Coordinates of N, CA and C in Angstrom, one line a residue:
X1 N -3.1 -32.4 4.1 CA -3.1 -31.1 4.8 C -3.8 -30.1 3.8
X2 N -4.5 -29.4 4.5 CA -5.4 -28.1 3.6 C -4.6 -26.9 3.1
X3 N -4.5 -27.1 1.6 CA -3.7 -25.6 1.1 C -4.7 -24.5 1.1
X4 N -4.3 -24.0 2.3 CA -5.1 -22.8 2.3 C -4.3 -21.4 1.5
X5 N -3.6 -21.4 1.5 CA -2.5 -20.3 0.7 C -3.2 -20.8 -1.1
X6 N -3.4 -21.9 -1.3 CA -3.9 -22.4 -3.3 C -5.6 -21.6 -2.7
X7 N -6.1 -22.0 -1.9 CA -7.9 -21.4 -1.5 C -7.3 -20.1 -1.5
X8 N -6.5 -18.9 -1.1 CA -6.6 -17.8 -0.7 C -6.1 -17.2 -2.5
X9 N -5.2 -17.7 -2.7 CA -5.0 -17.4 -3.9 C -6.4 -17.8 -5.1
X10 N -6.7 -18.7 -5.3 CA -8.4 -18.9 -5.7 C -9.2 -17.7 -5.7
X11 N -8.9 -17.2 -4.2 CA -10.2 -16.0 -4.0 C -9.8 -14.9 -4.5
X12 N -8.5 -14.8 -4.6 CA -7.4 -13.6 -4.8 C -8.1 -13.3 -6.4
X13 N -7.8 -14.6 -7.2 CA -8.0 -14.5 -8.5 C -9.5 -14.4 -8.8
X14 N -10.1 -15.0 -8.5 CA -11.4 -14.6 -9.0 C -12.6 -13.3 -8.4
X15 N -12.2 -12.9 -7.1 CA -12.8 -11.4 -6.6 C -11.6 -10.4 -7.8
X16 N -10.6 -10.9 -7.8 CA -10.1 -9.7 -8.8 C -11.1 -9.4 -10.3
X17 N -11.2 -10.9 -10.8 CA -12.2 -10.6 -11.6 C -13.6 -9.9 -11.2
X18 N -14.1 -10.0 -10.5 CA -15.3 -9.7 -10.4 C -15.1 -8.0 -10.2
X19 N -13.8 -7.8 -9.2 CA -14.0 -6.3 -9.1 C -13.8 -5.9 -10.3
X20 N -13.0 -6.4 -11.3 CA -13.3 -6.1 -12.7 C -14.0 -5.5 -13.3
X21 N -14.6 -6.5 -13.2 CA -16.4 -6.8 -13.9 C -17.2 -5.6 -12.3
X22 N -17.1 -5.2 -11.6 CA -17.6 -4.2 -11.2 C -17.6 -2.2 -11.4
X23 N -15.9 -2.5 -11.5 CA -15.0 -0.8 -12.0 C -15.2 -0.6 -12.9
X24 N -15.3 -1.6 -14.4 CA -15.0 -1.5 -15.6 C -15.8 -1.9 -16.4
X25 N -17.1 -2.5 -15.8 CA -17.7 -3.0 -16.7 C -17.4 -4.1 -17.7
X26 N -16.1 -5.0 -17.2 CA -15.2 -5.9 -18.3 C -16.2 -7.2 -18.1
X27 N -16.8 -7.6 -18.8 CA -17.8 -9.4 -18.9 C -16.0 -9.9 -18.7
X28 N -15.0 -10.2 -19.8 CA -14.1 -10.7 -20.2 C -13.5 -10.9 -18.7
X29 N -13.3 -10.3 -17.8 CA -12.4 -10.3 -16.4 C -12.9 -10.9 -15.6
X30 N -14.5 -10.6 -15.6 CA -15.5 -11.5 -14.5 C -15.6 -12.8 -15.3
X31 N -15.4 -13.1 -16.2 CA -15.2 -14.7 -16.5 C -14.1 -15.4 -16.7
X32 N -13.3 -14.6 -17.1 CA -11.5 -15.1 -16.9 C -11.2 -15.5 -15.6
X33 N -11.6 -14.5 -14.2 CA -11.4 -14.3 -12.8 C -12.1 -15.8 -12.4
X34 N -13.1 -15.5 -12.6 CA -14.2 -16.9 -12.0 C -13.5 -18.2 -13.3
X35 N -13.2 -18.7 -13.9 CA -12.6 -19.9 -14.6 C -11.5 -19.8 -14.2
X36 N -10.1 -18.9 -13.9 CA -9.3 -19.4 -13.3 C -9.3 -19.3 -11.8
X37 N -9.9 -18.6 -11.2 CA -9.8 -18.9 -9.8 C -10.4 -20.0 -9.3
X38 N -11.4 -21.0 -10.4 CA -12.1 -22.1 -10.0 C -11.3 -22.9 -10.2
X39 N -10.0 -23.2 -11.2 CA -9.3 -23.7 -11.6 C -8.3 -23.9 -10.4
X40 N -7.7 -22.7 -10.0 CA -7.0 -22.5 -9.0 C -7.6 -23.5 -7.6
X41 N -8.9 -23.2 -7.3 CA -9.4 -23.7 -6.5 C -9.2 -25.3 -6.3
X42 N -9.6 -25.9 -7.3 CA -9.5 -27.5 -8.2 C -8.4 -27.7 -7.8
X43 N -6.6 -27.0 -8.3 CA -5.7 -27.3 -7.7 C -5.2 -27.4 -6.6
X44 N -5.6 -26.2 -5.9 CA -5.9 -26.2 -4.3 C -6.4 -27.2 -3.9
X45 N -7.6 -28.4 -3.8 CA -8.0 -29.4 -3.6 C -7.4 -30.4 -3.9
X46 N -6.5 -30.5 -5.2 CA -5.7 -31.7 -5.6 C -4.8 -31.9 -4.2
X47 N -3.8 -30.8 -4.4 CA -3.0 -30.7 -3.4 C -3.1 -31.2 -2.3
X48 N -4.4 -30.4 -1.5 CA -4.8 -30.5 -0.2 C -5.6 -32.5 -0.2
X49 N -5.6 -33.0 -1.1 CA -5.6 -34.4 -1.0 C -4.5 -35.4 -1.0
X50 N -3.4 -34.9 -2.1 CA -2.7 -36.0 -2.6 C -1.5 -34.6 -3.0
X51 N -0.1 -34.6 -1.9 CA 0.7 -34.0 -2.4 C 1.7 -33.8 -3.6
X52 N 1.2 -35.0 -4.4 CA 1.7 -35.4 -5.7 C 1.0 -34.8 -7.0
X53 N -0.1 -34.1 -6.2 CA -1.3 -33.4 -7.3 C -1.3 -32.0 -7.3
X54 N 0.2 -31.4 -7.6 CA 0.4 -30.1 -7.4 C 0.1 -29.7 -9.3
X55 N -0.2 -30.3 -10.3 CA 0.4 -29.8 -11.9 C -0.7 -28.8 -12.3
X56 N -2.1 -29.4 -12.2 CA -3.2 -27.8 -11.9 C -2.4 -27.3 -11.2
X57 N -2.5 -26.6 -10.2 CA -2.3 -25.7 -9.6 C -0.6 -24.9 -10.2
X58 N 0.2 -25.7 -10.3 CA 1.1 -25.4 -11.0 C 0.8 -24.4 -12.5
X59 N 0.5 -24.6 -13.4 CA -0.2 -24.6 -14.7 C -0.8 -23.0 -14.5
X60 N -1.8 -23.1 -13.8 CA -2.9 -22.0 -13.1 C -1.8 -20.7 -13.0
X61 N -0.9 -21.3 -12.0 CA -0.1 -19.9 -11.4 C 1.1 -19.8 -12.6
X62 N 1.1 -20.3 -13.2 CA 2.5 -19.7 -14.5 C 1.2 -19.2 -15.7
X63 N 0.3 -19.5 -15.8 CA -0.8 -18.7 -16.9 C -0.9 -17.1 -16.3
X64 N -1.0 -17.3 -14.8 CA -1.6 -16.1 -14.3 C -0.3 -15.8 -14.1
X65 N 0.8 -15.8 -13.7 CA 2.2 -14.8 -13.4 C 2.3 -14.2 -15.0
X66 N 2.6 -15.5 -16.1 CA 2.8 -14.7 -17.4 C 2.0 -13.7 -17.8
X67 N 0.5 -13.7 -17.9 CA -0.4 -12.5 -18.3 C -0.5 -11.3 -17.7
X68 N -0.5 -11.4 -16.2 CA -0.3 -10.3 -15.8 C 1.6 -9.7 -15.5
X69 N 2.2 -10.6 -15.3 CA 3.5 -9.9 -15.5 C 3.8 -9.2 -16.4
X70 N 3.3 -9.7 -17.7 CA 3.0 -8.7 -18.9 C 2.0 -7.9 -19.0
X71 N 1.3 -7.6 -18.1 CA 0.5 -6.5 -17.7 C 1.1 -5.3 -17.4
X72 N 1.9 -5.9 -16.2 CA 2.7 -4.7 -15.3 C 4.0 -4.2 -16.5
X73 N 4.9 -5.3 -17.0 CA 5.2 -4.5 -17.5 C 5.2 -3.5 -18.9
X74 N 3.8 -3.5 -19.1 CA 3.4 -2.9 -20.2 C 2.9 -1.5 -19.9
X75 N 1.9 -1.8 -18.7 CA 1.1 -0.4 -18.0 C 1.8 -0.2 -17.1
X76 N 2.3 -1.0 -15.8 CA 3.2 -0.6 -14.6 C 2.2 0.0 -13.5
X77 N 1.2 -0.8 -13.6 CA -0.1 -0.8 -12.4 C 0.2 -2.2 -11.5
X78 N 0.1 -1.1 -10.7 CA 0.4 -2.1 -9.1 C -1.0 -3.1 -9.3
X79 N -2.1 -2.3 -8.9 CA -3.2 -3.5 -9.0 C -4.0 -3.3 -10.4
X80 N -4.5 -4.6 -11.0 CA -4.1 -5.9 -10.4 C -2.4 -6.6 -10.8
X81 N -2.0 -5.8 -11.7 CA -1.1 -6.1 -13.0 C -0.2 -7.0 -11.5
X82 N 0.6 -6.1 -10.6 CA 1.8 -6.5 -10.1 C 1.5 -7.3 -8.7
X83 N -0.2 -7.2 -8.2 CA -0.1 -7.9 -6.8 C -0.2 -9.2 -7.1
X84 N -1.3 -9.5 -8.4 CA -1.4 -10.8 -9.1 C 0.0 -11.5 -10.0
X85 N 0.9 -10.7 -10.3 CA 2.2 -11.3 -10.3 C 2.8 -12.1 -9.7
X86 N 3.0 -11.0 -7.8 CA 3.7 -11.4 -6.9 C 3.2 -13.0 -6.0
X87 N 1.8 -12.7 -6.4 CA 0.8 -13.2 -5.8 C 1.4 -14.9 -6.3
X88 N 0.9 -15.1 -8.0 CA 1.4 -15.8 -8.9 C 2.6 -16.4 -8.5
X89 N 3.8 -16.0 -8.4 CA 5.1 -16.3 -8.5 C 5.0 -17.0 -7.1
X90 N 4.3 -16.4 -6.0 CA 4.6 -17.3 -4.7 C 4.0 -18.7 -4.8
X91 N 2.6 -18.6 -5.9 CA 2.1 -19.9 -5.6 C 3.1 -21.2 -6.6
X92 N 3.7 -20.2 -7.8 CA 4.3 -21.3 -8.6 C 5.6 -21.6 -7.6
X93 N 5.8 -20.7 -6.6 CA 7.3 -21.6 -6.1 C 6.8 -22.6 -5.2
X94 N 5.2 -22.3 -4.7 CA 4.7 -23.4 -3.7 C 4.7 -24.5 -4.0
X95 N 4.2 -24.6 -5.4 CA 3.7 -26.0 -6.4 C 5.2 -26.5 -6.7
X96 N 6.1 -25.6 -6.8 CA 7.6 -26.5 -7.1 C 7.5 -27.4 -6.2
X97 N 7.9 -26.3 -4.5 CA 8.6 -26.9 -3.7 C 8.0 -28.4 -3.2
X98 N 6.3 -28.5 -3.6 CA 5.5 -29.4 -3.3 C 5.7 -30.5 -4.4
X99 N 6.1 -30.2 -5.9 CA 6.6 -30.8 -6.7 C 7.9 -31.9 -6.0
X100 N 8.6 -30.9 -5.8 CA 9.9 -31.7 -4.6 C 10.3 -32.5 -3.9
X101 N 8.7 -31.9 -2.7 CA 9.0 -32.9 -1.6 C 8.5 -34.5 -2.2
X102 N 7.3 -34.2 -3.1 CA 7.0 -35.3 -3.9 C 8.0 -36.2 -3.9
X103 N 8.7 -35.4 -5.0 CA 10.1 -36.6 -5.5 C 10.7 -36.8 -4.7
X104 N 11.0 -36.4 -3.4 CA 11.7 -37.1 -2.7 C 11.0 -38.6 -1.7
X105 N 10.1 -38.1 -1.9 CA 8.7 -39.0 -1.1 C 9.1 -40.6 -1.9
X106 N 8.9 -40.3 -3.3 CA 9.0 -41.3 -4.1 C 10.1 -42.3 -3.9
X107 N 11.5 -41.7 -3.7 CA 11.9 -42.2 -4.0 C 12.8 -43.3 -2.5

């Protein structure tokens, strides 16, 4: 089945970068954004082949909840600091629950 929620999240992460790299003139955001949202993307694909191929995508979304959750609570900006949090945290509970159903598959 196609993770389109790991693709939407992908896009989430890497257009953030690029608006980045548009507002701010940041190089560092438009290449962070585009490497992990490609990254993101890659796990999105694992997934969407083989539900036991959740650990990219896993990995991806606890790098990106830690950095920016420490974003927000340093500055306390909604965007990107706290949507890419919220954002973050849903996909790392997706990759659990997909973690899960795994192990129960296995066994």
């Amino acid at each position: 089945m196609t993770d389109y929620l790991g693709f939407t999240y992908s896009l989430l992460i890497a257009g953030g970068g690029m608006a980045g790299y548009v507002t701010a003139g940041s190089v560092m955001s438009l290449v962070m954004g585009l490497v992990f949202g490609t990254l993101a993307a890659f796990g999105a694909r694992r997934l969407s082949v083989s539900n036991d191929s959740y650990l990219l995508g896993l990995l991806v979304s606890l790098a990106m909840a830690g950095r920016f959750g420490q974003a927000f609570y340093k500055t306390g900006q909604v965007w990107p600091a706290l949507v890419v949090t919220i954002a973050s945290v849903l996909m790392v509970l997706r990759y659990l629950y997909a973690a899960k159903t795994a192990s129960i598959k296995q066994q």
